[in-house]
Amino acid sequence: MRVLFVCLGNICRSPLAEGVFRAEAARAGLSEGLRVDSAGTGNWHAGEAPDARAVAVAARHGINISGQRARQISRGDFHAFDLILGMDHRNVQDLTRIAAFDNKATIDLFLGHATGETRDVADPYYGDEADFEAAYRDIKAGATALATVLAGKTSRDSG
Ligand code: 4NP
């Protein structure tokens, strides 16, 4: 299973989703054969480390995302990943447009896919620490649910 988390800049929400989901996947015993990455629909921050506020909120919850570097999504991603999850509706719309007809992945809204709750992870970039904590809470809930769903699928597939 190959999962790509996508937001606008790849410096706030999707790096958090990548880091938190890695931890949740390990906890769910999913690490084998799992590939996890994140990307942005935009390229403004390509090559940069995650936003210091995102690194800080992750660290407060025991997760280190400081080694990640931002990158923009590429056409190859739509063949290299099984599941591409946008953090908000705009990301999903942009992903669908970029993928056009050359797409093998399932593109979906992160929280909707993970929890059935069709709702954005709000962009915290222009917000404050409380907005980053809110994004973390949403991402933690989604990542936990997604790991549980995928762990169930994997055991069904192999059993
Ligand atoms: P992200 O947050 O999409 O969660 O990484 C943002 C990062 C940068 C910008 C917007 C949102 N920006 O406009 O540069």
PDB file of C-alpha atoms and ligand atoms in Angstrom:
ATOM      1  CA  MET A   1       0.000   0.000   0.000  1.00  0.00           C
ATOM      2  CA  ARG A   2       1.401   3.351  -1.074  1.00  0.00           C
ATOM      3  CA  VAL A   3      -0.150   6.465   0.437  1.00  0.00           C
ATOM      4  CA  LEU A   4       0.538  10.087  -0.497  1.00  0.00           C
ATOM      5  CA  PHE A   5      -0.774  12.985   1.606  1.00  0.00           C
ATOM      6  CA  VAL A   6      -1.242  16.266  -0.226  1.00  0.00           C
ATOM      7  CA  CYS A   7      -1.878  19.854   0.838  1.00  0.00           C
ATOM      8  CA  LEU A   8      -1.148  23.218  -0.743  1.00  0.00           C
ATOM      9  CA  GLY A   9       2.413  23.961   0.363  1.00  0.00           C
ATOM     10  CA  ASN A  10       3.653  20.620   1.769  1.00  0.00           C
ATOM     11  CA  ILE A  11       5.027  22.451   4.799  1.00  0.00           C
ATOM     12  CA  CYS A  12       2.157  22.297   7.323  1.00  0.00           C
ATOM     13  CA  ARG A  13      -0.646  19.746   7.038  1.00  0.00           C
ATOM     14  CA  SER A  14       0.656  17.009   4.725  1.00  0.00           C
ATOM     15  CA  PRO A  15       4.053  16.694   6.481  1.00  0.00           C
ATOM     16  CA  LEU A  16       2.119  16.301   9.740  1.00  0.00           C
ATOM     17  CA  ALA A  17      -0.110  13.686   8.111  1.00  0.00           C
ATOM     18  CA  GLU A  18       2.949  11.828   6.789  1.00  0.00           C
ATOM     19  CA  GLY A  19       4.630  11.807  10.197  1.00  0.00           C
ATOM     20  CA  VAL A  20       1.555  10.970  12.254  1.00  0.00           C
ATOM     21  CA  PHE A  21       0.378   8.285   9.832  1.00  0.00           C
ATOM     22  CA  ARG A  22       3.822   6.632   9.853  1.00  0.00           C
ATOM     23  CA  ALA A  23       3.586   6.365  13.632  1.00  0.00           C
ATOM     24  CA  GLU A  24       0.006   5.087  13.557  1.00  0.00           C
ATOM     25  CA  ALA A  25       0.796   2.593  10.810  1.00  0.00           C
ATOM     26  CA  ALA A  26       3.714   1.218  12.826  1.00  0.00           C
ATOM     27  CA  ARG A  27       1.430   0.941  15.842  1.00  0.00           C
ATOM     28  CA  ALA A  28      -1.139  -0.947  13.732  1.00  0.00           C
ATOM     29  CA  GLY A  29       1.570  -3.341  12.478  1.00  0.00           C
ATOM     30  CA  LEU A  30       1.282  -1.990   8.944  1.00  0.00           C
ATOM     31  CA  SER A  31       4.854  -0.990   8.185  1.00  0.00           C
ATOM     32  CA  GLU A  32       5.674  -3.901   5.892  1.00  0.00           C
ATOM     33  CA  GLY A  33       5.159  -2.966   2.242  1.00  0.00           C
ATOM     34  CA  LEU A  34       3.924   0.454   3.220  1.00  0.00           C
ATOM     35  CA  ARG A  35       5.165   3.556   1.442  1.00  0.00           C
ATOM     36  CA  VAL A  36       4.207   6.948   2.845  1.00  0.00           C
ATOM     37  CA  ASP A  37       5.041  10.350   1.407  1.00  0.00           C
ATOM     38  CA  SER A  38       3.623  13.845   1.145  1.00  0.00           C
ATOM     39  CA  ALA A  39       3.568  16.567  -1.489  1.00  0.00           C
ATOM     40  CA  GLY A  40       2.061  19.967  -2.249  1.00  0.00           C
ATOM     41  CA  THR A  41      -0.077  21.033  -5.175  1.00  0.00           C
ATOM     42  CA  GLY A  42       2.014  24.221  -5.238  1.00  0.00           C
ATOM     43  CA  ASN A  43       5.774  24.609  -5.602  1.00  0.00           C
ATOM     44  CA  TRP A  44       6.405  27.763  -3.512  1.00  0.00           C
ATOM     45  CA  HIS A  45       8.112  25.863  -0.704  1.00  0.00           C
ATOM     46  CA  ALA A  46       9.807  23.045  -2.636  1.00  0.00           C
ATOM     47  CA  GLY A  47      13.017  21.955  -0.929  1.00  0.00           C
ATOM     48  CA  GLU A  48      12.110  23.557   2.390  1.00  0.00           C
ATOM     49  CA  ALA A  49      11.762  21.878   5.767  1.00  0.00           C
ATOM     50  CA  PRO A  50       8.268  21.889   7.287  1.00  0.00           C
ATOM     51  CA  ASP A  51       7.004  25.126   8.882  1.00  0.00           C
ATOM     52  CA  ALA A  52       8.570  25.575  12.344  1.00  0.00           C
ATOM     53  CA  ARG A  53       5.064  25.614  13.894  1.00  0.00           C
ATOM     54  CA  ALA A  54       4.258  22.251  12.309  1.00  0.00           C
ATOM     55  CA  VAL A  55       7.582  20.817  13.518  1.00  0.00           C
ATOM     56  CA  ALA A  56       6.761  22.151  17.008  1.00  0.00           C
ATOM     57  CA  VAL A  57       3.238  20.736  17.243  1.00  0.00           C
ATOM     58  CA  ALA A  58       4.488  17.351  16.030  1.00  0.00           C
ATOM     59  CA  ALA A  59       7.299  17.416  18.589  1.00  0.00           C
ATOM     60  CA  ARG A  60       4.835  18.231  21.394  1.00  0.00           C
ATOM     61  CA  HIS A  61       3.101  14.982  20.461  1.00  0.00           C
ATOM     62  CA  GLY A  62       6.293  12.936  20.206  1.00  0.00           C
ATOM     63  CA  ILE A  63       6.733  12.966  16.438  1.00  0.00           C
ATOM     64  CA  ASN A  64       9.761  14.280  14.548  1.00  0.00           C
ATOM     65  CA  ILE A  65       8.979  15.684  11.091  1.00  0.00           C
ATOM     66  CA  SER A  66      12.000  17.986  10.882  1.00  0.00           C
ATOM     67  CA  GLY A  67      13.804  15.811   8.325  1.00  0.00           C
ATOM     68  CA  GLN A  68      11.079  16.117   5.701  1.00  0.00           C
ATOM     69  CA  ARG A  69      11.533  18.356   2.655  1.00  0.00           C
ATOM     70  CA  ALA A  70       8.710  19.843   0.634  1.00  0.00           C
ATOM     71  CA  ARG A  71       8.096  18.841  -2.941  1.00  0.00           C
ATOM     72  CA  GLN A  72       5.420  19.493  -5.532  1.00  0.00           C
ATOM     73  CA  ILE A  73       3.244  16.653  -6.752  1.00  0.00           C
ATOM     74  CA  SER A  74       4.249  15.260 -10.159  1.00  0.00           C
ATOM     75  CA  ARG A  75       2.367  13.297 -12.775  1.00  0.00           C
ATOM     76  CA  GLY A  76       4.334  10.171 -11.860  1.00  0.00           C
ATOM     77  CA  ASP A  77       2.776  10.252  -8.395  1.00  0.00           C
ATOM     78  CA  PHE A  78      -0.571   9.249  -9.906  1.00  0.00           C
ATOM     79  CA  HIS A  79       1.021   5.948 -10.926  1.00  0.00           C
ATOM     80  CA  ALA A  80       3.406   5.511  -7.986  1.00  0.00           C
ATOM     81  CA  PHE A  81       0.755   5.705  -5.239  1.00  0.00           C
ATOM     82  CA  ASP A  82      -2.424   3.707  -4.598  1.00  0.00           C
ATOM     83  CA  LEU A  83      -4.080   6.313  -2.422  1.00  0.00           C
ATOM     84  CA  ILE A  84      -3.649  10.095  -2.735  1.00  0.00           C
ATOM     85  CA  LEU A  85      -5.406  12.002   0.022  1.00  0.00           C
ATOM     86  CA  GLY A  86      -5.957  15.753  -0.124  1.00  0.00           C
ATOM     87  CA  MET A  87      -6.218  17.593   3.176  1.00  0.00           C
ATOM     88  CA  ASP A  88      -9.025  19.875   1.977  1.00  0.00           C
ATOM     89  CA  HIS A  89     -11.592  20.064  -0.799  1.00  0.00           C
ATOM     90  CA  ARG A  90      -9.476  22.471  -2.834  1.00  0.00           C
ATOM     91  CA  ASN A  91      -6.536  20.022  -2.725  1.00  0.00           C
ATOM     92  CA  VAL A  92      -8.810  17.227  -3.980  1.00  0.00           C
ATOM     93  CA  GLN A  93     -10.131  19.466  -6.746  1.00  0.00           C
ATOM     94  CA  ASP A  94      -6.580  20.449  -7.773  1.00  0.00           C
ATOM     95  CA  LEU A  95      -5.407  16.815  -7.646  1.00  0.00           C
ATOM     96  CA  THR A  96      -8.281  15.712  -9.857  1.00  0.00           C
ATOM     97  CA  ARG A  97      -7.441  18.462 -12.335  1.00  0.00           C
ATOM     98  CA  ILE A  98      -3.689  17.683 -12.353  1.00  0.00           C
ATOM     99  CA  ALA A  99      -4.287  13.923 -12.703  1.00  0.00           C
ATOM    100  CA  ALA A 100      -6.612  14.489 -15.669  1.00  0.00           C
ATOM    101  CA  PHE A 101      -7.099  11.103 -17.329  1.00  0.00           C
ATOM    102  CA  ASP A 102      -3.669   9.731 -16.498  1.00  0.00           C
ATOM    103  CA  ASN A 103      -4.321   8.394 -13.027  1.00  0.00           C
ATOM    104  CA  LYS A 104      -4.140   4.978 -11.382  1.00  0.00           C
ATOM    105  CA  ALA A 105      -4.550   6.171  -7.806  1.00  0.00           C
ATOM    106  CA  THR A 106      -7.624   6.664  -5.677  1.00  0.00           C
ATOM    107  CA  ILE A 107      -7.887  10.396  -5.022  1.00  0.00           C
ATOM    108  CA  ASP A 108      -9.982  11.320  -2.006  1.00  0.00           C
ATOM    109  CA  LEU A 109     -10.460  13.751   0.844  1.00  0.00           C
ATOM    110  CA  PHE A 110      -8.272  12.687   3.784  1.00  0.00           C
ATOM    111  CA  LEU A 111     -10.819  12.947   6.629  1.00  0.00           C
ATOM    112  CA  GLY A 112     -13.685  11.728   4.460  1.00  0.00           C
ATOM    113  CA  HIS A 113     -11.734   8.655   3.371  1.00  0.00           C
ATOM    114  CA  ALA A 114     -10.396   7.878   6.827  1.00  0.00           C
ATOM    115  CA  THR A 115     -13.367   8.633   9.072  1.00  0.00           C
ATOM    116  CA  GLY A 116     -16.331   9.261   6.767  1.00  0.00           C
ATOM    117  CA  GLU A 117     -16.455  12.794   8.102  1.00  0.00           C
ATOM    118  CA  THR A 118     -16.496  14.911   4.919  1.00  0.00           C
ATOM    119  CA  ARG A 119     -14.596  17.869   6.249  1.00  0.00           C
ATOM    120  CA  ASP A 120     -11.392  19.805   5.560  1.00  0.00           C
ATOM    121  CA  VAL A 121      -8.291  19.857   7.706  1.00  0.00           C
ATOM    122  CA  ALA A 122      -8.250  23.652   7.895  1.00  0.00           C
ATOM    123  CA  ASP A 123      -5.134  25.397   6.596  1.00  0.00           C
ATOM    124  CA  PRO A 124      -3.239  26.661   9.676  1.00  0.00           C
ATOM    125  CA  TYR A 125      -0.619  28.627   7.703  1.00  0.00           C
ATOM    126  CA  TYR A 126      -2.071  32.073   8.426  1.00  0.00           C
ATOM    127  CA  GLY A 127      -3.187  31.057  11.904  1.00  0.00           C
ATOM    128  CA  ASP A 128      -1.544  30.597  15.283  1.00  0.00           C
ATOM    129  CA  GLU A 129      -0.463  27.762  17.560  1.00  0.00           C
ATOM    130  CA  ALA A 130      -4.093  26.870  18.345  1.00  0.00           C
ATOM    131  CA  ASP A 131      -4.746  26.405  14.621  1.00  0.00           C
ATOM    132  CA  PHE A 132      -1.766  24.063  14.366  1.00  0.00           C
ATOM    133  CA  GLU A 133      -3.046  22.100  17.367  1.00  0.00           C
ATOM    134  CA  ALA A 134      -6.478  21.854  15.700  1.00  0.00           C
ATOM    135  CA  ALA A 135      -4.861  20.612  12.485  1.00  0.00           C
ATOM    136  CA  TYR A 136      -2.855  18.082  14.507  1.00  0.00           C
ATOM    137  CA  ARG A 137      -6.019  16.809  16.260  1.00  0.00           C
ATOM    138  CA  ASP A 138      -7.831  16.324  12.937  1.00  0.00           C
ATOM    139  CA  ILE A 139      -4.785  14.643  11.413  1.00  0.00           C
ATOM    140  CA  LYS A 140      -4.289  12.349  14.406  1.00  0.00           C
ATOM    141  CA  ALA A 141      -7.931  11.224  14.267  1.00  0.00           C
ATOM    142  CA  GLY A 142      -7.741  10.656  10.508  1.00  0.00           C
ATOM    143  CA  ALA A 143      -4.383   8.897  10.610  1.00  0.00           C
ATOM    144  CA  THR A 144      -5.518   6.562  13.395  1.00  0.00           C
ATOM    145  CA  ALA A 145      -8.709   5.669  11.521  1.00  0.00           C
ATOM    146  CA  LEU A 146      -6.856   5.212   8.233  1.00  0.00           C
ATOM    147  CA  ALA A 147      -4.274   2.895   9.823  1.00  0.00           C
ATOM    148  CA  THR A 148      -7.057   0.794  11.345  1.00  0.00           C
ATOM    149  CA  VAL A 149      -8.919   0.543   8.023  1.00  0.00           C
ATOM    150  CA  LEU A 150      -5.769  -0.362   6.074  1.00  0.00           C
ATOM    151  CA  ALA A 151      -4.646  -2.889   8.692  1.00  0.00           C
ATOM    152  CA  GLY A 152      -8.040  -4.607   8.354  1.00  0.00           C
ATOM    153  CA  LYS A 153      -7.750  -4.634   4.564  1.00  0.00           C
ATOM    154  CA  THR A 154      -4.212  -5.997   4.627  1.00  0.00           C
ATOM    155  CA  SER A 155      -5.092  -8.865   6.946  1.00  0.00           C
ATOM    156  CA  ARG A 156      -8.140  -9.714   4.795  1.00  0.00           C
ATOM    157  CA  ASP A 157      -6.023  -9.636   1.617  1.00  0.00           C
ATOM    158  CA  SER A 158      -3.358 -11.929   3.066  1.00  0.00           C
ATOM    159  CA  GLY A 159      -5.738 -14.187   4.941  1.00  0.00           C
TER     160      GLY A 159
HETATM  161  P1  4NP B   1      -0.036  23.634   3.927  1.00  0.00           P
HETATM  162  O1  4NP B   1      -0.064  25.169   4.401  1.00  0.00           O
HETATM  163  O2  4NP B   1      -0.794  23.592   2.615  1.00  0.00           O
HETATM  164  O3  4NP B   1      -0.730  22.925   5.018  1.00  0.00           O
HETATM  165  O4  4NP B   1       1.423  23.292   3.781  1.00  0.00           O
HETATM  166  C1  4NP B   1       0.307  26.229   3.562  1.00  0.00           C
HETATM  167  C2  4NP B   1       1.644  26.495   3.359  1.00  0.00           C
HETATM  168  C3  4NP B   1       2.006  27.562   2.564  1.00  0.00           C
HETATM  169  C4  4NP B   1       1.044  28.349   1.971  1.00  0.00           C
HETATM  170  C5  4NP B   1      -0.288  28.064   2.168  1.00  0.00           C
HETATM  171  C6  4NP B   1      -0.650  27.001   2.967  1.00  0.00           C
HETATM  172  N1  4NP B   1       1.409  29.460   1.186  1.00  0.00           N
HETATM  173  O5  4NP B   1       0.546  30.203   0.733  1.00  0.00           O
HETATM  174  O6  4NP B   1       2.629  29.661   0.970  1.00  0.00           O
END
